[in-house]
Amino acid sequence: MTGSPHLPDDHSESGRVRWRRFAVLTVPAVAVTAGLGIALAQGALAASFAVSGQQFKVSASSLEGEGFAQYGGVDVNAREELIPVAVTAIREARLHNLCQSVVTTLPVIGDISLNLTAGKKTPVEASNLFVDATQLSGDAVFSNIEIGRDASTLDKGPADAQGMQDLFAQQADTVRISNLQQTAWATNAGTFKLSGLSMNVSKGKKECF
């Protein structure tokens, strides 16, 4: 999807903050699972679908987004186990040179890799994009960022991009991340336009990074 985000390296006159090797916010697993489990039971947070038992990797040469929000959340698998995640939500996003990979290990056959690529010439476009991740890195620039905002009061991302009251969150008018790499449990979007889509299944372990 990891520790708290690093302190900003520098501030510009436009109010932007640049972070190198940006890491998503997480909190100790026991505490967040207990707290988010209560929130889920109360309906404060809702998992849209049961996630699989496999994380997948996503990379892009660059991501440009309008309406950025990030906060702690929870996914649920088919066994009804709670999985702490950092939810990154972007109202409108464009990704260049998108790669997505997942590796499955099967009896006798061994590792099987599923690779998807898109956006080499025309960027991938997504609206109301939500990524439930456990690791994220890259070189990021934010405009008008707010760090430490209550997750229940977020208003710059997608309409549904809000977390549990009293939890840490951050948001910004715009975000740009170069050399994006992330590991995630789930992604969903209102619309997802993949230009130049290519999918390949092969033996062995072939990942985006």
XYZ file of N, CA, C and O in Angstrom:
836
model
N 0.602 -0.660 0.000
C 0.000 0.000 0.000
C 0.871 0.956 0.000
O 1.945 1.386 0.019
N 4.343 -0.053 6.228
C 4.378 1.308 5.688
C 4.111 2.232 6.799
O 3.418 1.930 7.750
N 4.639 3.234 6.906
C 4.573 4.171 7.979
C 3.847 5.422 7.572
O 3.324 5.519 6.489
N 3.852 6.421 8.441
C 3.196 7.671 8.132
C 3.964 8.372 7.033
O 5.148 8.147 6.834
N 3.281 9.273 6.273
C 3.962 9.974 5.196
C 5.149 10.744 5.716
O 5.143 11.291 6.817
N 6.227 10.839 4.882
C 7.393 11.599 5.255
C 7.047 13.078 5.298
O 6.139 13.548 4.611
N 7.802 13.840 6.079
C 7.597 15.269 6.092
C 7.991 15.829 4.742
O 8.870 15.316 4.067
N 7.349 16.910 4.279
C 7.653 17.472 2.979
C 9.083 17.942 2.907
O 9.635 18.479 3.866
N 9.681 17.756 1.726
C 11.057 18.187 1.512
C 11.146 19.700 1.336
O 12.077 20.350 1.766
N 10.164 20.295 0.636
C 10.223 21.713 0.419
C 8.844 22.254 0.139
O 7.945 21.549 -0.248
N 8.673 23.584 0.343
C 7.413 24.261 0.107
C 7.643 25.281 -1.004
O 8.640 25.989 -1.008
N 6.715 25.403 -1.937
C 6.810 26.402 -2.980
C 5.848 27.522 -2.681
O 4.951 27.406 -1.861
N 6.007 28.674 -3.386
C 5.180 29.835 -3.133
C 3.727 29.559 -3.489
O 2.826 30.226 -2.988
N 3.461 28.615 -4.376
C 2.088 28.322 -4.778
C 1.360 27.457 -3.755
O 0.210 27.111 -3.941
N 2.038 27.104 -2.674
C 1.397 26.303 -1.637
C 1.481 24.824 -1.903
O 0.830 24.034 -1.251
N 2.312 24.407 -2.855
C 2.443 22.999 -3.159
C 3.469 22.352 -2.244
O 4.353 23.008 -1.723
N 3.340 21.070 -2.047
C 4.281 20.312 -1.238
C 4.828 19.193 -2.091
O 4.076 18.471 -2.739
N 6.145 19.008 -2.121
C 6.762 17.929 -2.882
C 7.299 16.888 -1.913
O 8.049 17.211 -1.014
N 6.896 15.662 -2.099
C 7.392 14.549 -1.290
C 8.125 13.595 -2.196
O 7.592 13.185 -3.211
N 9.325 13.183 -1.823
C 10.058 12.158 -2.561
C 9.817 10.827 -1.875
O 9.823 10.732 -0.656
N 9.588 9.818 -2.708
C 9.296 8.479 -2.199
C 8.104 8.537 -1.252
O 8.153 8.109 -0.099
N 6.998 9.072 -1.751
C 5.780 9.253 -0.956
C 5.242 7.902 -0.499
O 5.077 6.993 -1.284
N 4.963 7.756 0.797
C 4.413 6.509 1.334
C 3.054 6.790 1.939
O 2.851 7.815 2.578
N 2.093 5.893 1.736
C 0.734 6.109 2.231
C 0.670 5.957 3.738
O 1.502 5.307 4.357
N -0.364 6.552 4.300
C -0.587 6.491 5.745
C -1.189 5.165 6.148
O -2.139 4.711 5.565
N -0.588 4.522 7.148
C -1.230 3.388 7.806
C -0.989 3.509 9.296
O -0.148 4.275 9.745
N -1.713 2.763 10.078
C -1.536 2.729 11.525
C -1.360 1.280 11.939
O -1.582 0.379 11.136
N -0.929 1.011 13.178
C -0.711 -0.382 13.588
C -1.911 -1.257 13.279
O -3.054 -0.896 13.507
N -1.643 -2.442 12.758
C -2.699 -3.307 12.221
C -3.750 -3.678 13.262
O -4.940 -3.683 12.964
N -3.336 -3.975 14.483
C -4.303 -4.394 15.502
C -5.283 -3.276 15.798
O -6.506 -3.470 15.819
N -4.766 -2.073 15.995
C -5.629 -0.938 16.340
C -6.582 -0.602 15.209
O -7.773 -0.374 15.438
N -6.059 -0.542 14.003
C -6.919 -0.143 12.891
C -7.958 -1.212 12.586
O -9.104 -0.908 12.253
N -7.604 -2.498 12.719
C -8.581 -3.555 12.460
C -9.717 -3.496 13.465
O -10.889 -3.625 13.108
N -9.395 -3.281 14.736
C -10.435 -3.196 15.761
C -11.336 -2.002 15.518
O -12.565 -2.110 15.520
N -10.731 -0.833 15.308
C -11.519 0.381 15.114
C -12.362 0.341 13.858
O -13.543 0.696 13.872
N -11.785 -0.126 12.764
C -12.527 -0.165 11.513
C -13.561 -1.274 11.514
O -14.586 -1.176 10.845
N -13.288 -2.338 12.279
C -14.286 -3.393 12.397
C -15.558 -2.872 13.045
O -16.667 -3.179 12.619
N -15.407 -2.062 14.085
C -16.561 -1.448 14.734
C -17.280 -0.517 13.766
O -18.510 -0.516 13.664
N -16.493 0.263 13.013
C -17.085 1.193 12.056
C -17.856 0.456 10.982
O -18.931 0.878 10.564
N -17.308 -0.658 10.515
C -17.983 -1.441 9.486
C -19.298 -1.988 10.017
O -20.320 -1.961 9.324
N -19.288 -2.488 11.261
C -20.497 -3.036 11.851
C -21.564 -1.960 12.014
O -22.757 -2.219 11.896
N -21.135 -0.742 12.254
C -22.074 0.350 12.441
C -22.503 0.981 11.122
O -23.335 1.877 11.108
N -21.923 0.521 10.029
C -22.273 1.062 8.724
C -21.526 2.329 8.377
O -21.815 2.982 7.373
N -20.545 2.726 9.226
C -19.781 3.933 8.936
C -18.878 3.752 7.734
O -18.572 4.700 7.020
N -18.424 2.535 7.518
C -17.628 2.205 6.341
C -18.264 1.002 5.669
O -18.779 0.108 6.323
N -18.203 0.953 4.371
C -18.823 -0.147 3.639
C -17.858 -0.685 2.596
O -17.279 0.073 1.832
N -17.655 -1.990 2.588
C -16.863 -2.639 1.557
C -17.783 -2.952 0.389
O -18.823 -3.573 0.560
N -17.413 -2.521 -0.817
C -18.307 -2.679 -1.959
C -18.331 -4.114 -2.481
O -19.304 -4.524 -3.099
N -17.258 -4.881 -2.236
C -17.238 -6.279 -2.640
C -16.180 -7.021 -1.840
O -15.281 -6.408 -1.265
N -16.299 -8.343 -1.795
C -15.312 -9.164 -1.094
C -14.053 -9.252 -1.946
O -14.113 -9.624 -3.117
N -12.915 -8.902 -1.369
C -11.663 -8.931 -2.127
C -11.105 -10.348 -2.158
O -11.410 -11.179 -1.307
N -10.288 -10.615 -3.161
C -9.661 -11.930 -3.281
C -8.540 -12.067 -2.261
O -8.219 -11.117 -1.536
N -7.918 -13.215 -2.232
C -6.805 -13.436 -1.321
C -5.469 -13.024 -1.896
O -4.434 -13.343 -1.321
N -5.485 -12.296 -3.010
C -4.240 -11.897 -3.666
C -4.196 -10.395 -3.867
O -5.165 -9.784 -4.333
N -3.073 -9.807 -3.537
C -2.839 -8.418 -3.882
C -2.277 -8.348 -5.307
O -1.727 -9.325 -5.809
N -2.420 -7.197 -5.930
C -1.870 -7.011 -7.267
C -1.027 -5.739 -7.282
O -1.153 -4.875 -6.411
N -0.155 -5.641 -8.277
C 0.739 -4.494 -8.382
C 0.335 -3.619 -9.567
O -0.083 -4.128 -10.608
N 0.476 -2.314 -9.376
C 0.155 -1.342 -10.413
C 1.298 -0.335 -10.501
O 1.781 0.154 -9.471
N 1.712 -0.035 -11.721
C 2.715 1.003 -11.916
C 2.280 1.910 -13.063
O 1.460 1.525 -13.903
N 2.812 3.125 -13.066
C 2.551 4.073 -14.143
C 3.709 5.061 -14.182
O 4.281 5.399 -13.132
N 4.049 5.522 -15.380
C 5.121 6.508 -15.469
C 4.699 7.820 -14.829
O 5.521 8.553 -14.275
N 3.386 8.114 -14.888
C 2.886 9.302 -14.208
C 1.383 9.194 -13.988
O 0.680 8.533 -14.751
N 0.926 9.811 -12.926
C -0.502 9.937 -12.617
C -0.795 11.403 -12.358
O -0.087 12.058 -11.587
N -1.838 11.916 -13.002
C -2.282 13.284 -12.780
C -3.734 13.231 -12.332
O -4.559 12.567 -12.967
N -4.044 13.882 -11.222
C -5.394 13.793 -10.698
C -5.927 15.113 -10.193
O -5.169 15.980 -9.740
N -7.231 15.248 -10.268
C -7.939 16.401 -9.720
C -8.893 15.893 -8.637
O -9.661 14.961 -8.866
N -8.825 16.512 -7.455
C -9.669 16.079 -6.348
C -9.121 14.839 -5.681
O -9.612 13.741 -5.875
N -8.092 15.016 -4.845
C -7.379 13.907 -4.197
C -7.770 13.810 -2.727
O -7.856 14.816 -2.021
N -8.001 12.587 -2.261
C -8.261 12.342 -0.836
C -7.639 11.016 -0.446
O -7.572 10.089 -1.259
N -7.196 10.910 0.806
C -6.598 9.669 1.288
C -6.906 9.500 2.771
O -6.797 10.441 3.558
N -7.307 8.272 3.150
C -7.719 8.003 4.529
C -7.674 6.501 4.783
O -7.597 5.690 3.861
N -7.713 6.111 6.042
C -7.708 4.701 6.404
C -9.049 4.063 6.119
O -10.105 4.685 6.264
N -9.024 2.802 5.699
C -10.252 2.080 5.406
C -10.086 0.599 5.684
O -9.068 0.168 6.225
N -11.090 -0.171 5.332
C -11.053 -1.610 5.568
C -11.689 -2.335 4.397
O -12.701 -1.894 3.854
N -11.058 -3.414 3.962
C -11.645 -4.333 2.994
C -12.026 -5.612 3.725
O -11.518 -5.912 4.805
N -12.905 -6.383 3.112
C -13.352 -7.646 3.684
C -13.215 -8.729 2.622
O -13.615 -8.523 1.469
N -12.640 -9.885 2.992
C -12.525 -10.970 2.026
C -13.711 -11.934 2.169
O -14.613 -11.714 2.976
N -13.698 -12.995 1.363
C -14.818 -13.935 1.364
C -14.962 -14.677 2.689
O -16.031 -15.221 2.987
N -13.897 -14.709 3.488
C -13.955 -15.330 4.816
C -14.423 -14.340 5.880
O -14.400 -14.642 7.059
N -14.788 -13.142 5.439
C -15.234 -12.062 6.322
C -14.130 -11.597 7.260
O -14.391 -11.125 8.377
N -12.894 -11.702 6.817
C -11.759 -11.177 7.561
C -11.552 -9.724 7.156
O -11.688 -9.359 5.982
N -11.196 -8.880 8.141
C -10.992 -7.460 7.893
C -9.543 -7.203 7.504
O -8.616 -7.722 8.133
N -9.357 -6.389 6.470
C -8.024 -6.084 5.956
C -7.823 -4.572 5.977
O -8.462 -3.849 5.204
N -6.951 -4.053 6.841
C -6.698 -2.608 6.866
C -6.038 -2.145 5.573
O -5.111 -2.791 5.057
N -6.502 -1.026 5.041
C -5.937 -0.467 3.811
C -5.886 1.052 3.930
O -6.529 1.653 4.794
N -5.112 1.656 3.053
C -5.141 3.104 2.868
C -5.891 3.363 1.572
O -5.491 2.884 0.504
N -6.994 4.070 1.666
C -7.817 4.361 0.498
C -7.328 5.654 -0.144
O -7.274 6.703 0.517
N -6.948 5.569 -1.418
C -6.618 6.753 -2.198
C -7.745 6.984 -3.182
O -8.062 6.100 -3.983
N -8.373 8.140 -3.107
C -9.526 8.453 -3.945
C -9.221 9.699 -4.778
O -8.736 10.704 -4.250
N -9.519 9.623 -6.079
C -9.265 10.739 -6.987
C -10.498 10.947 -7.856
O -10.988 10.010 -8.481
N -10.961 12.177 -7.906
C -12.182 12.474 -8.662
C -11.987 12.271 -10.170
O -12.799 11.654 -10.838
N -10.901 12.808 -10.719
C -10.578 12.620 -12.136
C -9.095 12.299 -12.233
O -8.262 13.068 -11.747
N -8.734 11.173 -12.887
C -7.342 10.743 -12.943
C -6.937 10.379 -14.362
O -7.751 9.880 -15.147
N -5.671 10.631 -14.672
C -5.074 10.241 -15.955
C -3.748 9.535 -15.653
O -2.918 10.077 -14.918
N -3.561 8.360 -16.232
C -2.349 7.575 -15.983
C -1.663 7.256 -17.300
O -2.310 6.808 -18.258
N -0.356 7.464 -17.339
C 0.440 7.166 -18.515
C 1.228 5.871 -18.294
O 1.785 5.660 -17.224
N 1.258 5.016 -19.317
C 2.014 3.756 -19.258
C 1.599 2.916 -18.044
O 2.421 2.538 -17.211
N 0.323 2.612 -17.991
C -0.217 1.810 -16.892
C 0.161 0.340 -17.049
O 0.089 -0.221 -18.142
N 0.567 -0.267 -15.946
C 0.838 -1.703 -15.907
C 0.170 -2.275 -14.660
O 0.257 -1.687 -13.580
N -0.509 -3.406 -14.823
C -1.111 -4.106 -13.691
C -0.741 -5.573 -13.771
O -0.826 -6.174 -14.841
N -0.325 -6.158 -12.664
C 0.103 -7.560 -12.683
C -0.359 -8.274 -11.430
O -0.458 -7.684 -10.348
N -0.646 -9.559 -11.595
C -0.962 -10.420 -10.456
C -0.397 -11.799 -10.759
O -0.464 -12.274 -11.894
N 0.201 -12.420 -9.757
C 0.817 -13.738 -9.918
C 0.041 -14.752 -9.086
O -0.188 -14.551 -7.890
N -0.372 -15.847 -9.727
C -1.078 -16.929 -9.055
C -0.223 -18.183 -9.098
O 0.319 -18.538 -10.152
N -0.083 -18.850 -7.967
C 0.671 -20.094 -7.912
C -0.301 -21.268 -7.892
O -1.140 -21.376 -6.988
N -0.194 -22.138 -8.896
C -1.090 -23.277 -9.026
C -0.339 -24.586 -8.805
O 0.857 -24.673 -9.126
N -1.019 -25.590 -8.255
C -0.372 -26.896 -8.070
C 0.117 -27.435 -9.420
O -0.543 -27.265 -10.452
N 1.265 -28.070 -9.411
C 1.882 -28.695 -10.582
C 2.386 -27.661 -11.577
O 3.548 -27.680 -12.001
N 1.531 -26.699 -11.974
C 1.912 -25.722 -12.992
C 2.922 -24.712 -12.462
O 3.857 -24.323 -13.157
N 2.730 -24.255 -11.226
C 3.619 -23.241 -10.663
C 3.048 -21.843 -10.819
O 1.827 -21.654 -10.810
N 3.921 -20.858 -11.004
C 3.494 -19.466 -11.092
C 2.882 -19.159 -12.457
O 3.432 -19.523 -13.502
N 1.745 -18.462 -12.424
C 1.084 -17.962 -13.627
C 0.903 -16.458 -13.451
O 0.358 -16.010 -12.437
N 1.346 -15.671 -14.426
C 1.263 -14.216 -14.339
C 0.222 -13.669 -15.301
O 0.171 -14.072 -16.467
N -0.595 -12.766 -14.798
C -1.546 -12.025 -15.623
C -1.070 -10.583 -15.666
O -0.940 -9.933 -14.626
N -0.778 -10.094 -16.871
C -0.288 -8.726 -17.041
C -1.216 -7.932 -17.943
O -1.639 -8.423 -18.992
N -1.517 -6.730 -17.513
C -2.357 -5.821 -18.290
C -1.598 -4.510 -18.467
O -1.033 -3.976 -17.510
N -1.577 -3.996 -19.699
C -0.949 -2.706 -19.968
C -1.901 -1.834 -20.775
O -2.754 -2.336 -21.516
N -1.757 -0.534 -20.636
C -2.593 0.422 -21.373
C -1.983 1.804 -21.218
O -1.108 2.028 -20.379
N -2.450 2.734 -22.046
C -2.056 4.127 -21.898
C -0.667 4.479 -22.380
O -0.074 5.438 -21.883
N -0.148 3.738 -23.350
C 1.197 4.063 -23.849
C 1.190 5.320 -24.713
O 2.117 6.123 -24.663
N 0.151 5.488 -25.530
C 0.055 6.678 -26.389
C -0.959 7.671 -25.838
O -0.669 8.857 -25.710
N -2.151 7.194 -25.542
C -3.205 8.025 -24.956
C -3.400 7.601 -23.515
O -3.547 6.418 -23.236
N -3.382 8.530 -22.570
C -3.447 8.140 -21.149
C -4.741 7.432 -20.785
O -5.805 7.685 -21.363
N -4.644 6.547 -19.812
C -5.817 5.921 -19.214
C -6.569 6.999 -18.437
O -5.957 7.829 -17.758
N -7.897 6.995 -18.538
C -8.717 7.978 -17.843
C -9.678 7.278 -16.892
O -10.290 6.272 -17.248
N -9.797 7.817 -15.689
C -10.703 7.240 -14.694
C -11.412 8.354 -13.949
O -10.826 9.404 -13.670
N -12.672 8.120 -13.628
C -13.424 9.064 -12.801
C -13.864 8.359 -11.527
O -14.141 7.159 -11.531
N -13.906 9.114 -10.433
C -14.267 8.553 -9.123
C -13.486 7.268 -8.851
O -14.046 6.204 -8.586
N -12.168 7.396 -8.916
C -11.255 6.265 -8.748
C -10.942 6.050 -7.271
O -10.566 6.981 -6.561
N -11.087 4.806 -6.814
C -10.747 4.411 -5.446
C -9.759 3.251 -5.505
O -10.023 2.247 -6.177
N -8.647 3.373 -4.809
C -7.654 2.311 -4.738
C -7.429 1.969 -3.272
O -7.061 2.831 -2.470
N -7.669 0.697 -2.908
C -7.448 0.209 -1.546
C -6.086 -0.464 -1.519
O -5.943 -1.597 -1.978
N -5.099 0.221 -1.006
C -3.714 -0.218 -1.159
C -3.014 -0.406 0.177
O -3.466 0.076 1.226
N -1.905 -1.137 0.128
C -1.055 -1.326 1.303
C 0.324 -0.718 1.099
O 1.109 -0.647 2.040
N 0.630 -0.293 -0.124
C 1.935 0.311 -0.399
C 1.807 1.229 -1.600
O 1.114 0.907 -2.574
N 2.429 2.396 -1.521
C 2.470 3.322 -2.640
C 3.758 4.109 -2.566
O 4.161 4.547 -1.482
N 4.428 4.283 -3.703
C 5.641 5.088 -3.729
C 5.724 5.834 -5.047
O 5.066 5.483 -6.034
N 6.537 6.876 -5.073
C 6.719 7.694 -6.258
C 7.174 9.079 -5.847
O 7.432 9.353 -4.667
N 7.286 9.974 -6.808
C 7.621 11.373 -6.552
C 6.349 12.187 -6.751
O 5.813 12.256 -7.860
N 5.851 12.799 -5.691
C 4.525 13.405 -5.712
C 4.577 14.907 -5.491
O 5.387 15.421 -4.717
N 3.682 15.608 -6.183
C 3.484 17.046 -6.002
C 1.999 17.282 -5.804
O 1.174 16.840 -6.607
N 1.641 17.993 -4.724
C 0.251 18.296 -4.412
C 0.041 19.810 -4.452
O 0.943 20.570 -4.118
N -1.154 20.236 -4.807
C -1.493 21.655 -4.706
C -2.581 21.826 -3.655
O -3.547 21.053 -3.607
N -2.393 22.836 -2.788
C -3.343 23.145 -1.715
C -3.666 21.909 -0.877
O -4.821 21.553 -0.669
N -2.626 21.259 -0.370
C -2.812 20.037 0.400
C -3.187 20.365 1.848
O -2.728 21.360 2.416
N -4.053 19.538 2.417
C -4.447 19.609 3.818
C -4.092 18.287 4.472
O -4.661 17.245 4.136
N -3.172 18.294 5.422
C -2.698 17.091 6.083
C -3.201 17.078 7.525
O -3.034 18.054 8.247
N -3.828 15.987 7.928
C -4.332 15.875 9.285
C -5.793 16.239 9.418
O -6.287 16.415 10.534
N -6.510 16.319 8.308
C -7.940 16.632 8.352
C -8.725 15.410 8.833
O -8.340 14.272 8.580
N -9.830 15.645 9.545
C -10.689 14.556 9.989
C -11.254 13.840 8.764
O -11.793 14.470 7.847
N -11.137 12.520 8.747
C -11.525 11.740 7.571
C -13.003 11.874 7.226
O -13.392 11.695 6.067
N -13.829 12.182 8.208
C -15.263 12.284 7.958
C -15.656 13.607 7.315
O -16.816 13.788 6.935
N -14.708 14.548 7.197
C -15.023 15.878 6.664
C -14.388 16.145 5.312
O -14.418 17.278 4.836
N -13.802 15.141 4.684
C -13.151 15.335 3.394
C -14.161 15.806 2.349
O -15.283 15.304 2.279
N -13.747 16.762 1.494
C -14.681 17.299 0.502
C -14.044 17.634 -0.839
O -14.688 18.220 -1.704
N -12.776 17.238 -1.046
C -12.126 17.544 -2.320
C -12.107 16.361 -3.283
O -11.968 16.549 -4.490
N -12.234 15.152 -2.761
C -12.206 13.963 -3.609
C -13.588 13.621 -4.135
O -14.496 14.459 -4.150
N -13.783 12.377 -4.578
C -15.115 11.927 -5.001
C -16.140 12.100 -3.887
O -15.784 12.176 -2.702
N -17.401 12.132 -4.259
C -18.466 12.400 -3.293
C -18.470 11.425 -2.123
O -18.776 11.797 -0.987
N -18.137 10.167 -2.373
C -18.169 9.141 -1.320
C -16.826 8.956 -0.624
O -16.670 8.026 0.173
N -15.872 9.809 -0.899
C -14.524 9.647 -0.347
C -14.431 10.272 1.033
O -13.881 11.363 1.224
N -14.975 9.586 2.024
C -14.886 10.000 3.412
C -14.681 8.771 4.292
O -15.187 7.693 3.985
N -13.934 8.955 5.372
C -13.659 7.854 6.279
C -14.372 8.041 7.603
O -15.337 8.790 7.731
N -13.873 7.339 8.604
C -14.473 7.340 9.940
C -14.110 8.618 10.695
O -12.997 9.148 10.566
N -15.032 9.126 11.484
C -14.793 10.329 12.275
C -13.615 10.128 13.219
O -13.434 9.063 13.792
N -12.809 11.163 13.356
C -11.629 11.220 14.233
C -10.400 10.556 13.641
O -9.324 10.619 14.236
N -10.518 9.901 12.476
C -9.341 9.299 11.863
C -8.585 10.321 11.012
O -9.184 11.211 10.418
N -7.273 10.142 10.932
C -6.380 11.005 10.146
C -6.689 10.866 8.658
O -6.946 9.778 8.154
N -6.625 11.983 7.944
C -6.801 11.961 6.491
C -6.068 13.151 5.890
O -5.600 14.054 6.600
N -5.984 13.161 4.584
C -5.387 14.279 3.874
C -6.076 14.431 2.523
O -6.635 13.473 1.984
N -6.044 15.660 1.981
C -6.664 15.903 0.697
C -5.964 17.074 0.012
O -5.260 17.857 0.651
N -6.163 17.166 -1.312
C -5.531 18.226 -2.086
C -6.369 18.510 -3.322
O -7.130 17.660 -3.787
N -6.201 19.727 -3.860
C -6.910 20.083 -5.090
C -6.444 19.221 -6.251
O -7.243 18.702 -7.028
N -5.116 19.073 -6.389
C -4.552 18.264 -7.472
C -3.382 17.447 -6.950
O -2.787 17.766 -5.914
N -3.048 16.391 -7.679
C -1.897 15.554 -7.349
C -1.226 15.113 -8.642
O -1.897 14.870 -9.652
N 0.087 15.038 -8.619
C 0.858 14.459 -9.712
C 1.909 13.543 -9.104
O 2.685 13.980 -8.247
N 1.919 12.290 -9.520
C 2.888 11.317 -9.015
C 3.646 10.733 -10.196
O 3.046 10.161 -11.113
N 4.948 10.884 -10.197
C 5.811 10.288 -11.216
C 6.391 8.987 -10.687
O 6.628 8.845 -9.491
N 6.629 8.032 -11.583
C 7.193 6.726 -11.213
C 6.345 6.049 -10.131
O 6.860 5.563 -9.124
N 5.058 6.023 -10.376
C 4.116 5.443 -9.421
C 4.272 3.926 -9.331
O 4.329 3.238 -10.350
N 4.320 3.422 -8.107
C 4.303 1.988 -7.845
C 3.422 1.748 -6.629
O 3.614 2.398 -5.597
N 2.467 0.833 -6.749
C 1.610 0.552 -5.608
C 1.170 -0.910 -5.603
O 1.100 -1.557 -6.643
N 0.901 -1.393 -4.400
C 0.381 -2.739 -4.193
C -0.991 -2.597 -3.567
O -1.152 -1.875 -2.573
N -1.990 -3.270 -4.137
C -3.370 -3.019 -3.728
C -4.173 -4.301 -3.618
O -3.841 -5.334 -4.202
N -5.264 -4.195 -2.841
C -6.239 -5.276 -2.732
C -7.404 -5.071 -3.688
O -8.006 -6.034 -4.151
N -7.736 -3.811 -3.975
C -8.922 -3.557 -4.792
C -8.830 -2.195 -5.455
O -8.211 -1.263 -4.928
N -9.471 -2.089 -6.617
C -9.643 -0.817 -7.322
C -11.051 -0.776 -7.867
O -11.550 -1.774 -8.396
N -11.711 0.353 -7.723
C -12.986 0.525 -8.413
C -13.108 1.969 -8.868
O -12.479 2.869 -8.315
N -13.918 2.171 -9.904
C -14.057 3.499 -10.488
C -15.429 3.637 -11.123
O -16.048 2.647 -11.531
N -15.893 4.888 -11.214
C -17.148 5.137 -11.895
C -17.036 4.833 -13.370
O -17.876 4.147 -13.955
N -15.964 5.323 -13.988
C -15.621 4.976 -15.367
C -14.127 4.720 -15.442
O -13.346 5.323 -14.698
N -13.716 3.838 -16.329
C -12.314 3.469 -16.480
C -12.054 3.243 -17.965
O -12.491 2.250 -18.535
N -11.385 4.178 -18.602
C -11.132 4.122 -20.041
C -9.676 3.757 -20.286
O -8.775 4.531 -19.984
N -9.447 2.549 -20.833
C -8.091 2.050 -21.045
C -7.776 2.050 -22.539
O -8.194 1.163 -23.282
N -7.039 3.038 -22.970
C -6.641 3.140 -24.375
C -5.450 2.220 -24.647
O -4.503 2.174 -23.873
N -5.530 1.477 -25.748
C -4.431 0.571 -26.098
C -4.300 -0.590 -25.137
O -3.185 -1.038 -24.839
N -5.428 -1.122 -24.679
C -5.412 -2.206 -23.702
C -4.786 -3.476 -24.272
O -5.087 -3.888 -25.389
N -3.912 -4.096 -23.489
C -3.304 -5.370 -23.858
C -3.231 -6.252 -22.620
O -2.807 -5.784 -21.548
N -3.651 -7.520 -22.733
C -3.617 -8.445 -21.615
C -2.861 -9.698 -22.023
O -3.020 -10.184 -23.148
N -2.046 -10.210 -21.112
C -1.225 -11.374 -21.428
C -1.133 -12.295 -20.215
O -0.938 -11.839 -19.090
N -1.297 -13.593 -20.458
C -1.140 -14.613 -19.422
C 0.053 -15.481 -19.788
O 0.150 -15.966 -20.930
N 0.970 -15.684 -18.856
C 2.178 -16.439 -19.141
C 2.653 -17.189 -17.907
O 2.283 -16.851 -16.773
N 3.466 -18.222 -18.129
C 4.044 -18.980 -17.012
C 5.200 -18.195 -16.432
O 5.887 -17.443 -17.121
N 5.415 -18.379 -15.140
C 6.490 -17.699 -14.455
C 6.015 -16.451 -13.747
O 4.837 -16.084 -13.825
N 6.931 -15.813 -13.044
C 6.620 -14.632 -12.245
C 7.062 -13.391 -13.003
O 8.254 -13.098 -13.113
N 6.082 -12.652 -13.557
C 6.370 -11.431 -14.323
C 5.498 -10.315 -13.766
O 4.299 -10.268 -14.021
N 6.114 -9.412 -13.015
C 5.366 -8.357 -12.353
C 5.752 -6.988 -12.892
O 6.802 -6.815 -13.532
N 4.915 -5.994 -12.605
C 5.171 -4.630 -13.077
C 6.410 -4.032 -12.421
O 7.099 -3.188 -13.014
N 6.705 -4.434 -11.199
C 7.917 -3.979 -10.503
C 8.273 -4.974 -9.420
O 7.490 -5.864 -9.102
